[in-house]
Coordinates of C-alpha atoms in Angstrom, one line a residue:
M22 CA -14.3 14.4 -29.5
E23 CA -11.4 12.7 -28.0
E24 CA -10.2 14.7 -25.0
N25 CA -6.5 15.6 -24.4
Y26 CA -4.3 14.2 -21.5
S27 CA -5.2 17.2 -19.3
L28 CA -8.4 19.3 -18.5
P29 CA -8.5 22.9 -19.2
G30 CA -7.8 24.8 -16.0
E31 CA -5.6 22.1 -14.4
E32 CA -4.4 23.6 -11.2
E33 CA -1.3 23.4 -9.1
S34 CA -1.6 20.8 -6.3
S35 CA -2.5 23.0 -3.3
G36 CA -2.8 20.5 -0.4
Y37 CA 0.2 21.7 1.5
E38 CA 1.8 24.8 2.6
E39 CA 5.0 25.1 0.5
S40 CA 7.9 27.4 1.4
S41 CA 9.2 29.7 -1.4
D42 CA 12.1 27.5 -2.0
T43 CA 9.8 24.8 -3.3
K44 CA 8.1 27.0 -5.9
N45 CA 11.3 28.6 -7.3
T46 CA 14.2 26.7 -8.8
D47 CA 17.9 27.9 -8.2
F48 CA 19.1 25.6 -11.0
I49 CA 17.6 22.9 -13.3
I50 CA 18.8 19.5 -13.1
D51 CA 18.1 16.3 -15.1
A52 CA 15.4 14.7 -13.1
S53 CA 15.9 11.3 -14.8
N54 CA 19.4 10.9 -13.2
P55 CA 19.1 10.2 -9.5
G56 CA 22.7 11.1 -9.1
A57 CA 22.1 14.5 -10.1
I58 CA 19.2 15.3 -7.8
P59 CA 20.1 17.2 -4.6
K60 CA 19.1 15.5 -1.6
F61 CA 17.3 17.1 1.6
V62 CA 16.5 20.4 0.1
D63 CA 12.7 20.3 0.2
E64 CA 10.9 20.3 3.4
L65 CA 8.7 17.2 4.2
P66 CA 5.0 18.3 3.5
I67 CA 2.3 17.1 5.9
P68 CA -0.9 16.1 4.3
K69 CA -3.8 18.4 5.6
V70 CA -6.6 16.9 7.6
L71 CA -9.9 17.1 5.5
N72 CA -13.0 18.9 7.2
P73 CA -16.3 17.3 6.6
V74 CA -18.8 19.1 4.2
S75 CA -21.7 18.5 6.7
R76 CA -23.0 16.1 9.3
E77 CA -25.9 14.0 8.9
N78 CA -27.5 12.5 12.0
G79 CA -24.2 13.1 13.8
C80 CA -22.0 11.4 11.1
P81 CA -19.4 13.3 9.2
Y82 CA -20.2 13.5 5.5
Y83 CA -17.1 14.3 3.1
E84 CA -16.8 14.8 -0.6
V85 CA -13.7 14.1 -2.2
E86 CA -13.0 15.0 -5.9
M87 CA -10.5 13.1 -7.9
K88 CA -8.9 15.5 -10.5
S89 CA -5.8 16.2 -12.6
A90 CA -3.4 18.7 -11.0
K91 CA 0.2 19.8 -11.3
H92 CA 2.6 18.8 -8.5
R93 CA 6.4 19.6 -8.0
F94 CA 8.2 16.7 -6.8
H95 CA 11.5 18.5 -6.2
R96 CA 12.5 22.2 -6.2
N97 CA 15.0 21.8 -9.0
F98 CA 12.9 19.9 -11.4
K99 CA 12.1 21.9 -14.6
E100 CA 8.5 21.3 -14.5
A101 CA 5.7 20.5 -12.3
A102 CA 4.3 17.0 -13.1
T103 CA 0.9 16.1 -13.9
I104 CA -0.7 13.9 -11.4
F105 CA -4.2 12.5 -10.5
G106 CA -4.9 13.6 -6.9
Y107 CA -7.8 13.3 -4.4
N108 CA -9.0 17.0 -4.2
G109 CA -6.1 17.6 -6.6
M110 CA -3.5 16.8 -3.8
Y111 CA -0.7 14.3 -3.5
P112 CA -1.0 12.6 -1.2
G113 CA -4.6 13.1 -0.8
P114 CA -6.0 14.8 2.3
T115 CA -6.0 12.8 5.5
I116 CA -9.3 11.7 7.0
E117 CA -9.6 11.4 10.7
A118 CA -12.2 9.4 12.5
M119 CA -13.2 8.0 15.9
K120 CA -14.2 4.4 16.5
G121 CA -17.9 4.1 16.8
Q122 CA -18.7 7.2 14.7
A123 CA -19.5 6.2 11.2
V124 CA -18.2 8.3 8.3
R125 CA -19.7 8.8 4.8
V126 CA -17.7 9.8 1.8
K127 CA -18.9 10.7 -1.8
W128 CA -15.9 9.9 -4.1
I129 CA -16.2 12.1 -7.2
N130 CA -14.3 11.3 -10.3
N131 CA -13.6 14.5 -12.3
L132 CA -10.4 13.2 -14.1
P133 CA -9.5 13.4 -17.8
L134 CA -11.1 10.7 -20.2
K135 CA -7.5 9.9 -21.2
H136 CA -4.8 8.6 -18.9
F137 CA -1.3 10.3 -19.0
L138 CA 0.3 6.9 -18.1
P139 CA 0.5 3.7 -20.5
V140 CA -2.8 1.8 -20.5
D141 CA -2.4 -1.9 -21.4
K142 CA -5.8 -2.8 -22.9
T143 CA -5.3 -6.5 -23.0
L144 CA -5.8 -6.7 -19.0
E145 CA -8.9 -7.9 -17.4
D146 CA -11.7 -5.2 -17.6
A147 CA -9.5 -2.9 -19.7
M148 CA -10.1 -3.7 -23.3
D149 CA -13.6 -2.6 -23.6
S150 CA -13.8 -0.2 -20.7
P151 CA -13.0 3.6 -20.5
E152 CA -9.4 4.3 -20.1
V153 CA -9.7 6.4 -16.9
R154 CA -11.9 4.7 -14.4
T155 CA -11.6 4.7 -10.6
V156 CA -12.9 3.1 -7.4
V157 CA -11.7 3.8 -3.9
H158 CA -10.6 1.0 -1.4
L159 CA -10.1 2.0 2.2
H160 CA -7.4 -0.4 2.9
G161 CA -7.6 -2.4 6.1
H162 CA -11.1 -1.2 7.0
N163 CA -13.7 -3.6 8.1
V164 CA -16.5 -2.5 5.9
A165 CA -19.5 -3.9 4.1
P166 CA -19.0 -5.1 0.4
D167 CA -20.8 -2.3 -1.2
S168 CA -18.4 0.2 0.4
D169 CA -15.2 -1.8 -0.1
G170 CA -14.1 -0.7 -3.3
H171 CA -14.6 -3.8 -5.3
P172 CA -12.3 -3.5 -8.5
E173 CA -15.3 -4.1 -10.7
A174 CA -17.2 -1.4 -9.0
W175 CA -15.3 1.5 -10.9
F176 CA -17.0 4.6 -12.3
T177 CA -16.1 7.3 -14.7
R178 CA -16.5 11.0 -14.7
N179 CA -20.0 12.0 -13.8
Y180 CA -20.7 8.4 -13.1
E181 CA -21.5 8.2 -16.9
Y182 CA -20.2 4.6 -17.2
V183 CA -19.8 2.1 -14.3
G184 CA -18.4 -1.4 -13.8
K185 CA -20.7 -4.4 -13.2
K186 CA -20.2 -4.4 -9.5
Y187 CA -20.9 -0.7 -9.0
C188 CA -24.0 0.1 -6.6
R189 CA -23.5 3.4 -4.8
Q190 CA -22.0 6.8 -5.0
V191 CA -21.5 7.5 -1.1
Y192 CA -19.5 5.0 0.8
E193 CA -20.3 4.3 4.4
Y194 CA -17.4 3.4 6.8
P195 CA -18.7 2.1 10.3
N196 CA -15.2 2.5 12.1
Q197 CA -16.0 -0.4 14.4
Q198 CA -12.4 -1.4 14.9
Q199 CA -9.6 -0.5 17.0
A200 CA -7.4 2.8 16.4
T201 CA -5.0 2.3 13.5
T202 CA -3.5 3.8 10.4
L203 CA -5.5 3.0 7.2
W204 CA -5.0 4.4 3.9
Y205 CA -7.4 4.9 0.9
H206 CA -6.3 4.4 -2.6
D207 CA -7.7 3.6 -6.1
H208 CA -8.6 -0.1 -6.8
A209 CA -10.1 -0.1 -10.4
M210 CA -9.5 -3.4 -12.3
G211 CA -6.6 -3.3 -14.7
V212 CA -5.5 0.3 -13.9
T213 CA -4.7 0.2 -10.1
R214 CA -0.9 0.4 -10.7
L215 CA -1.4 3.5 -12.9
N216 CA -3.9 5.3 -10.7
L217 CA -2.1 4.9 -7.6
Y218 CA 1.4 5.6 -9.0
A219 CA -0.5 8.8 -10.6
G220 CA -1.1 10.0 -7.1
L221 CA -4.5 8.5 -6.0
A222 CA -3.6 7.6 -2.3
G223 CA -4.1 9.2 1.1
F224 CA -4.3 8.4 4.9
Y225 CA -7.3 7.7 7.0
L226 CA -6.5 7.7 10.6
L227 CA -8.9 6.0 13.1
H228 CA -8.6 6.9 16.8
D229 CA -10.3 5.3 19.7
F230 CA -10.5 6.2 23.5
N231 CA -7.8 3.8 24.5
E232 CA -5.4 5.2 22.2
Q233 CA -6.2 8.8 23.3
S234 CA -5.7 7.9 26.9
L235 CA -2.1 6.9 26.3
D236 CA 0.7 9.5 26.4
L237 CA 1.5 9.2 22.7
P238 CA 2.9 12.1 20.5
R239 CA -0.1 13.9 19.0
G240 CA -0.8 16.8 16.8
K241 CA 2.1 18.2 14.9
Y242 CA 4.2 15.3 16.5
D243 CA 2.1 12.7 14.9
I244 CA 3.2 12.5 11.3
P245 CA 2.1 10.1 8.6
L246 CA 4.9 9.1 6.0
M247 CA 3.8 7.8 2.6
I248 CA 7.0 6.3 1.2
Q249 CA 7.3 5.4 -2.5
D250 CA 9.9 4.9 -5.2
K251 CA 9.4 6.7 -8.4
S252 CA 11.3 7.6 -11.6
F253 CA 11.1 10.8 -13.6
R254 CA 11.6 12.1 -17.0
S255 CA 14.5 14.7 -17.5
D256 CA 11.9 17.6 -17.1
G257 CA 10.5 16.3 -13.8
S258 CA 7.3 14.5 -15.1
L259 CA 6.5 11.1 -13.8
F260 CA 8.1 8.2 -15.7
Y261 CA 6.4 4.7 -15.9
P262 CA 7.4 2.0 -18.4
D263 CA 5.2 1.4 -21.4
N264 CA 6.6 -2.1 -22.1
L265 CA 8.5 -5.0 -21.0
T266 CA 12.4 -5.4 -21.2
P267 CA 13.0 -6.6 -23.7
R268 CA 10.1 -5.1 -25.5
N269 CA 7.1 -7.2 -26.3
Q270 CA 6.4 -7.0 -29.9
F271 CA 2.7 -8.1 -29.7
V272 CA 1.4 -5.7 -27.0
H273 CA 2.1 -2.0 -26.7
P274 CA 1.6 -0.5 -24.2
S275 CA 2.2 -3.6 -22.1
V276 CA 1.9 -4.3 -18.3
V277 CA 5.3 -4.8 -16.8
R278 CA 6.1 -7.6 -14.2
A279 CA 7.6 -5.1 -11.7
F280 CA 8.2 -1.5 -11.5
I281 CA 11.3 -0.3 -9.5
G282 CA 11.8 3.5 -9.3
N283 CA 15.2 5.0 -8.8
T284 CA 14.4 7.8 -6.2
M285 CA 12.8 7.8 -2.9
V286 CA 9.6 10.0 -2.4
V287 CA 7.9 10.7 0.9
N288 CA 4.7 12.5 1.0
G289 CA 5.2 13.7 -2.6
K290 CA 8.7 15.1 -2.1
V291 CA 12.0 13.4 -3.5
W292 CA 14.4 12.9 -0.5
P293 CA 13.0 15.7 1.8
Y294 CA 14.1 16.9 5.3
L295 CA 12.0 17.5 8.3
H296 CA 12.8 19.9 11.2
V297 CA 12.3 18.2 14.6
E298 CA 12.4 19.1 18.1
P299 CA 14.7 17.0 20.4
R300 CA 11.6 15.0 21.7
K301 CA 9.6 11.9 20.8
Y302 CA 7.6 11.9 17.5
R303 CA 5.3 9.4 16.3
F304 CA 5.5 8.3 12.5
R305 CA 2.9 6.2 10.9
M306 CA 5.0 4.7 8.0
L307 CA 3.4 3.3 5.0
N308 CA 5.1 1.6 2.1
A309 CA 2.8 2.8 -1.0
S310 CA 5.2 1.7 -3.7
N311 CA 4.2 -0.3 -6.6
T312 CA 6.5 -3.2 -6.3
N313 CA 9.4 -2.5 -3.9
G314 CA 9.7 -3.7 -0.5
F315 CA 12.2 -2.0 1.9
T316 CA 14.0 -2.7 5.2
F317 CA 14.1 0.6 7.2
K318 CA 16.7 1.7 9.7
L319 CA 18.1 4.9 11.4
S320 CA 21.7 6.2 10.4
N321 CA 22.8 6.7 13.9
G322 CA 21.9 3.1 14.9
Q323 CA 19.2 4.0 17.5
P324 CA 16.1 2.0 17.6
F325 CA 12.6 2.7 16.6
W326 CA 10.0 2.1 19.4
Q327 CA 7.1 0.3 17.7
L328 CA 3.4 1.1 18.6
G329 CA 1.6 -0.7 16.1
T330 CA 1.2 -2.8 12.8
D331 CA -1.4 -2.7 9.9
G332 CA -4.2 -3.5 12.2
G333 CA -3.6 -1.1 15.3
L334 CA -1.6 -1.0 18.4
I335 CA 0.4 -4.0 19.7
S336 CA 0.4 -5.1 23.2
V337 CA 3.5 -3.6 24.7
T338 CA 5.9 -1.0 23.2
K339 CA 9.1 -2.6 21.9
A340 CA 12.5 -1.5 20.5
I341 CA 13.3 -2.7 16.9
Q342 CA 16.5 -1.7 15.2
K343 CA 15.3 -2.3 11.8
F344 CA 12.1 -3.6 10.0
P345 CA 10.9 -4.9 6.6
L346 CA 7.9 -3.1 5.0
D347 CA 6.4 -4.4 1.7
P348 CA 3.9 -2.6 -0.3
A349 CA 0.7 -1.8 1.5
E350 CA 2.1 -2.6 4.9
R351 CA 2.2 0.0 7.8
V352 CA 4.2 0.2 10.9
D353 CA 3.4 2.7 13.7
V354 CA 6.7 4.0 15.6
I355 CA 8.1 6.6 17.8
I356 CA 11.5 7.9 17.1
D357 CA 13.1 9.8 20.2
F358 CA 15.2 12.7 19.3
S359 CA 15.8 13.6 22.9
G360 CA 19.4 14.7 23.4
L361 CA 20.2 15.0 19.8
E362 CA 20.3 18.6 19.5
G363 CA 22.0 19.9 16.3
E364 CA 22.3 16.5 14.9
T365 CA 21.0 15.2 11.5
I366 CA 19.7 11.6 11.1
I367 CA 18.8 9.8 8.0
L368 CA 16.0 7.3 7.5
Q369 CA 17.7 4.6 5.6
T370 CA 16.9 1.3 3.8
E371 CA 19.0 -1.7 3.0
E372 CA 18.0 -1.4 -0.6
L373 CA 20.0 -3.4 -3.3
D374 CA 20.3 -2.6 -6.9
L375 CA 19.3 -5.0 -9.7
Q376 CA 22.7 -6.6 -9.5
G377 CA 22.6 -7.2 -5.8
N378 CA 24.7 -4.4 -4.7
P379 CA 23.8 -1.7 -2.3
D380 CA 21.8 1.0 -4.1
I381 CA 23.8 4.3 -3.4
H382 CA 20.8 6.5 -4.1
K383 CA 17.8 4.6 -2.4
R384 CA 19.8 3.8 0.6
E385 CA 18.7 7.1 1.8
V386 CA 14.9 8.1 2.3
M387 CA 14.6 11.4 4.2
Q388 CA 16.5 13.5 6.7
F389 CA 15.6 14.6 10.2
R390 CA 17.3 18.0 11.3
V391 CA 17.1 18.2 15.2
G392 CA 16.8 21.6 16.5
N393 CA 17.9 23.1 19.8
K394 CA 14.5 24.1 21.3
G395 CA 11.7 22.1 22.5
G396 CA 11.4 18.7 24.2
D397 CA 9.3 16.6 26.3
S398 CA 9.2 14.7 29.6
I399 CA 6.6 12.1 28.7
P400 CA 8.0 8.7 29.2
L401 CA 7.7 6.0 26.6
P402 CA 4.4 4.1 27.0
Q403 CA 4.6 0.5 27.9
N404 CA 1.4 -1.3 27.9
L405 CA -0.8 -0.2 25.0
R406 CA -3.8 -2.6 24.7
P407 CA -4.6 -6.3 25.3
F408 CA -3.8 -8.7 22.5
D409 CA -6.0 -11.7 22.0
K410 CA -4.3 -14.3 20.0
L411 CA -6.2 -16.5 17.7
E412 CA -6.0 -20.2 18.7
E413 CA -5.1 -22.7 16.0
A414 CA -7.2 -25.3 17.5
K415 CA -10.2 -23.3 16.9
A416 CA -9.7 -23.1 13.0
V417 CA -12.5 -25.0 11.1
K418 CA -10.4 -25.1 7.9
T419 CA -7.0 -24.9 6.4
R420 CA -6.6 -23.6 2.8
R421 CA -3.3 -23.7 0.9
F422 CA -2.2 -21.6 -2.0
V423 CA 0.7 -21.5 -4.3
M424 CA 2.1 -18.2 -5.8
S425 CA 1.9 -19.6 -9.4
Q426 CA 2.9 -18.3 -13.0
E427 CA 2.4 -19.2 -16.6
V428 CA 3.2 -17.7 -19.9
D429 CA 0.4 -15.8 -21.7
G430 CA -0.4 -15.9 -25.3
F431 CA 1.7 -12.9 -26.0
G432 CA 4.8 -14.6 -24.4
R433 CA 4.6 -12.5 -21.0
I434 CA 4.8 -14.1 -17.6
K435 CA 1.4 -13.9 -15.8
L436 CA 1.5 -14.5 -12.1
T437 CA -1.5 -16.1 -10.5
L438 CA -2.9 -17.7 -7.3
N439 CA -3.3 -21.5 -7.6
N440 CA -3.1 -21.1 -11.3
L441 CA -6.5 -19.3 -11.3
E442 CA -7.5 -16.0 -12.9
F443 CA -9.8 -13.5 -11.4
S444 CA -12.6 -14.6 -13.6
D445 CA -12.4 -18.1 -12.8
P446 CA -15.1 -19.5 -10.4
V447 CA -14.9 -18.6 -6.8
T448 CA -13.1 -21.1 -4.7
E449 CA -13.0 -19.5 -1.2
F450 CA -16.3 -19.4 0.7
P451 CA -15.4 -19.0 4.3
E452 CA -18.2 -19.1 6.7
Y453 CA -19.2 -16.1 8.8
D454 CA -17.7 -16.0 12.4
T455 CA -15.3 -19.0 11.8
I456 CA -11.5 -19.2 12.0
E457 CA -9.4 -20.5 9.1
I458 CA -5.6 -21.0 8.6
W459 CA -4.3 -20.0 5.2
E460 CA -0.9 -21.5 4.2
L461 CA 0.8 -19.6 1.1
A462 CA 3.6 -21.4 -0.6
N463 CA 6.0 -19.2 -2.9
P464 CA 8.2 -21.3 -5.1
V465 CA 11.3 -19.6 -6.5
F466 CA 10.7 -19.7 -10.2
D467 CA 13.6 -17.4 -11.4
P468 CA 16.7 -18.0 -9.6
T469 CA 18.6 -15.9 -12.4
R470 CA 15.9 -13.3 -12.2
P471 CA 15.2 -11.4 -15.5
L472 CA 16.3 -8.1 -16.0
G473 CA 14.2 -5.6 -14.0
I474 CA 13.2 -7.9 -11.3
P475 CA 14.7 -7.3 -7.9
P476 CA 16.3 -10.2 -6.1
N477 CA 14.2 -12.3 -3.7
I478 CA 11.1 -10.7 -4.4
S479 CA 8.3 -11.5 -2.1
H480 CA 4.5 -11.3 -2.7
P481 CA 2.6 -9.0 -0.2
I482 CA -0.7 -10.8 0.1
H483 CA -3.8 -8.6 1.2
L484 CA -7.1 -9.9 2.3
H485 CA -10.0 -7.4 2.2
L486 CA -12.4 -7.1 5.1
V487 CA -10.3 -8.8 7.7
Q488 CA -7.3 -8.4 10.1
F489 CA -5.3 -11.5 10.7
Q490 CA -2.2 -12.8 12.6
I491 CA 0.9 -14.3 11.2
L492 CA 1.8 -17.7 12.5
G493 CA 5.2 -18.2 11.0
R494 CA 7.2 -19.2 8.0
Q495 CA 9.0 -22.3 6.9
Q496 CA 11.4 -23.1 4.1
F497 CA 10.7 -25.8 1.6
N498 CA 12.6 -27.5 -1.2
V499 CA 11.3 -25.7 -4.4
N500 CA 12.8 -28.2 -6.8
P501 CA 9.8 -29.3 -9.0
N502 CA 10.7 -32.9 -8.3
K503 CA 10.2 -32.2 -4.7
F504 CA 7.2 -29.8 -4.7
N505 CA 4.0 -31.0 -6.2
A506 CA 1.8 -27.8 -6.1
N507 CA -1.6 -29.7 -7.0
Q508 CA -1.1 -32.1 -4.2
W509 CA 0.0 -29.5 -1.7
I510 CA -3.2 -27.4 -2.5
T511 CA -5.3 -30.6 -2.3
N512 CA -4.2 -32.1 0.9
G513 CA -0.9 -30.5 2.2
G514 CA 1.4 -33.3 0.7
G515 CA 3.9 -33.1 -2.0
I516 CA 6.2 -30.8 -0.2
E517 CA 9.5 -31.2 1.6
F518 CA 10.3 -28.8 4.4
V519 CA 14.0 -27.9 4.9
S520 CA 13.8 -26.0 7.9
N521 CA 11.9 -25.6 11.2
P522 CA 9.2 -23.1 11.4
V523 CA 10.1 -19.5 12.1
D524 CA 8.3 -17.0 14.1
P525 CA 7.2 -13.7 12.3
D526 CA 9.5 -10.8 12.2
P527 CA 9.4 -8.9 15.5
S528 CA 7.7 -6.0 13.7
E529 CA 4.8 -8.2 12.6
M530 CA 3.7 -9.4 16.0
G531 CA 0.2 -7.9 15.8
W532 CA -2.8 -7.5 13.7
K533 CA -2.1 -7.5 9.9
D534 CA -4.0 -7.1 6.7
T535 CA -1.0 -7.6 4.5
V536 CA 1.7 -10.3 4.8
R537 CA 5.0 -10.9 3.0
V538 CA 5.0 -14.3 1.3
E539 CA 8.8 -14.8 1.0
P540 CA 10.3 -16.9 -1.9
G541 CA 11.1 -20.4 -1.0
Q542 CA 8.8 -20.3 2.1
V543 CA 5.3 -21.3 3.3
T544 CA 3.8 -18.4 5.1
R545 CA 1.0 -19.3 7.7
I546 CA -1.8 -16.9 8.8
I547 CA -4.8 -17.4 11.0
V548 CA -7.9 -15.4 10.0
H549 CA -11.3 -14.7 11.9
F550 CA -13.9 -14.1 9.2
K551 CA -16.5 -11.8 10.9
N552 CA -18.2 -8.4 10.7
Y553 CA -19.8 -8.9 7.2
T554 CA -20.8 -11.4 4.6
G555 CA -20.6 -10.9 0.9
E556 CA -18.0 -10.7 -1.9
Y557 CA -14.6 -9.3 -1.4
V558 CA -11.2 -10.0 -3.1
W559 CA -7.7 -10.9 -1.9
H560 CA -4.5 -10.4 -3.9
C561 CA -0.9 -9.6 -4.1
H562 CA -0.3 -6.1 -3.4
I563 CA 2.4 -5.6 -6.0
L564 CA 0.2 -3.5 -8.3
E565 CA 1.6 -5.0 -11.4
H566 CA 0.7 -8.4 -10.2
E567 CA -2.8 -7.5 -9.0
D568 CA -3.6 -5.8 -12.2
Y569 CA -2.6 -8.9 -14.3
E570 CA -4.6 -11.8 -12.6
M571 CA -2.9 -12.3 -9.2
M572 CA -6.2 -11.4 -7.5
R573 CA -9.1 -13.7 -6.5
P574 CA -12.7 -13.2 -5.4
L575 CA -13.7 -14.3 -1.8
I576 CA -17.1 -14.7 -0.6
V577 CA -18.0 -14.7 3.1
I578 CA -21.2 -16.7 3.5
K579 CA -23.6 -17.4 6.3
K580 CA -22.9 -20.7 8.3
Y581 CA -24.3 -23.7 6.3
N582 CA -26.2 -24.9 9.4
D583 CA -28.0 -21.5 9.8

């Protein structure tokens, strides 16, 4: 018998301590209208740290259950929304680990059999597969292939059905990399965009002795921020489009090319506020949106003090006035509220609406309310850790890629990498312990941009297994008469550069696992393939793109001369 959208006994998401004003409504508003939603009336929830179930040979062992739950995104929404959450929480509980101490996690799927969001069954691995399937990817972790969360290693409730790459229930995370902010999220083929949007995401904070020796804010002054854009139905339930604009008459529900929400959500609350003391706070900022990239700044014009990037601490603390953050990218910053007693400060974006005008709603993200008590006398740390720059001269190979597109049999635009689909034969076989340069060209295909596509959309490209460094970007002539994609891929020809190379953004000067490939530019990265051999994937982290063919396999092999 087919199961309903929810399971009997669904429970309220209980991962956070909620004040009474988040459980009772003063008045009900239309949640589909962002202009009607009061801002800064809900306090920012802080994800709780998960305790291990046991320890096996000194290694913490966790069990995390994926299940349906109810979650209220705003105190004035009529209803609590159905979500999928790790342990029924949104975001999921935070896992903290130390470098050198392995962690084992059993990910348990207790979700309903039917999805509450629109599943497109024409996508890879979706037509003949169960509707609700999951697999967990610990994003940014250097891990063996069998614990990486391959998109075809999915499993259903009680492991009744599994994907062709499935091989184990308990994942092992060795934690042999520097302290950094990682995050875990769903990665099941063809439904990642739905599962992550439904709530399957959480933080994984890795520490080491170097980080702990520094005078950095810690404890309640070290706060992860999961930032997303979402839209809601009038009753407060999650809205996700079930078709294209204009509608595709051949496929329903249909994957959409992009999803742009109309509100800002931080740690599961719409436009929250946070009480802070007049002192330094560390914020680990993650863009966990499906499609949208943002540029962040503070309303009072003061700088952020950057500590780290995706892959961990940078070499020296530096002031940045603003910084871009695409889906899956993280930045580790200090905000100093010293001397700001009684003030309110807004975390802002430079968001534009679909007409290219400032977005009056999404220009604001959350509010900081600075109290009159507390403080610290700790100086800003300067030197954080040595940074080993990868040398271009040591690269054994340069690979070139094009952000490509075509029209599918249903008239939809399909985005790909080098015009290859996921199921096409593997073309990337980097050798273990070698350095490569990857050059990623992003032609501008839609200068008039179809309705629903934000201006100047970039592709955040994510490589599993490795951290890399960004070498720079360079503009090229995207006129088809001036750019020959096949020649570029084959030998680096067929391209006309129209600018000098530009260094990475100041906020990108560190180890990265996701890079913005801007339109009209070639983005160059340098990668050291090490730690493990085996099959991984690389893809665009716009979830609508990765679900529909903008993902490729990647196999790290032993050296040919071994």
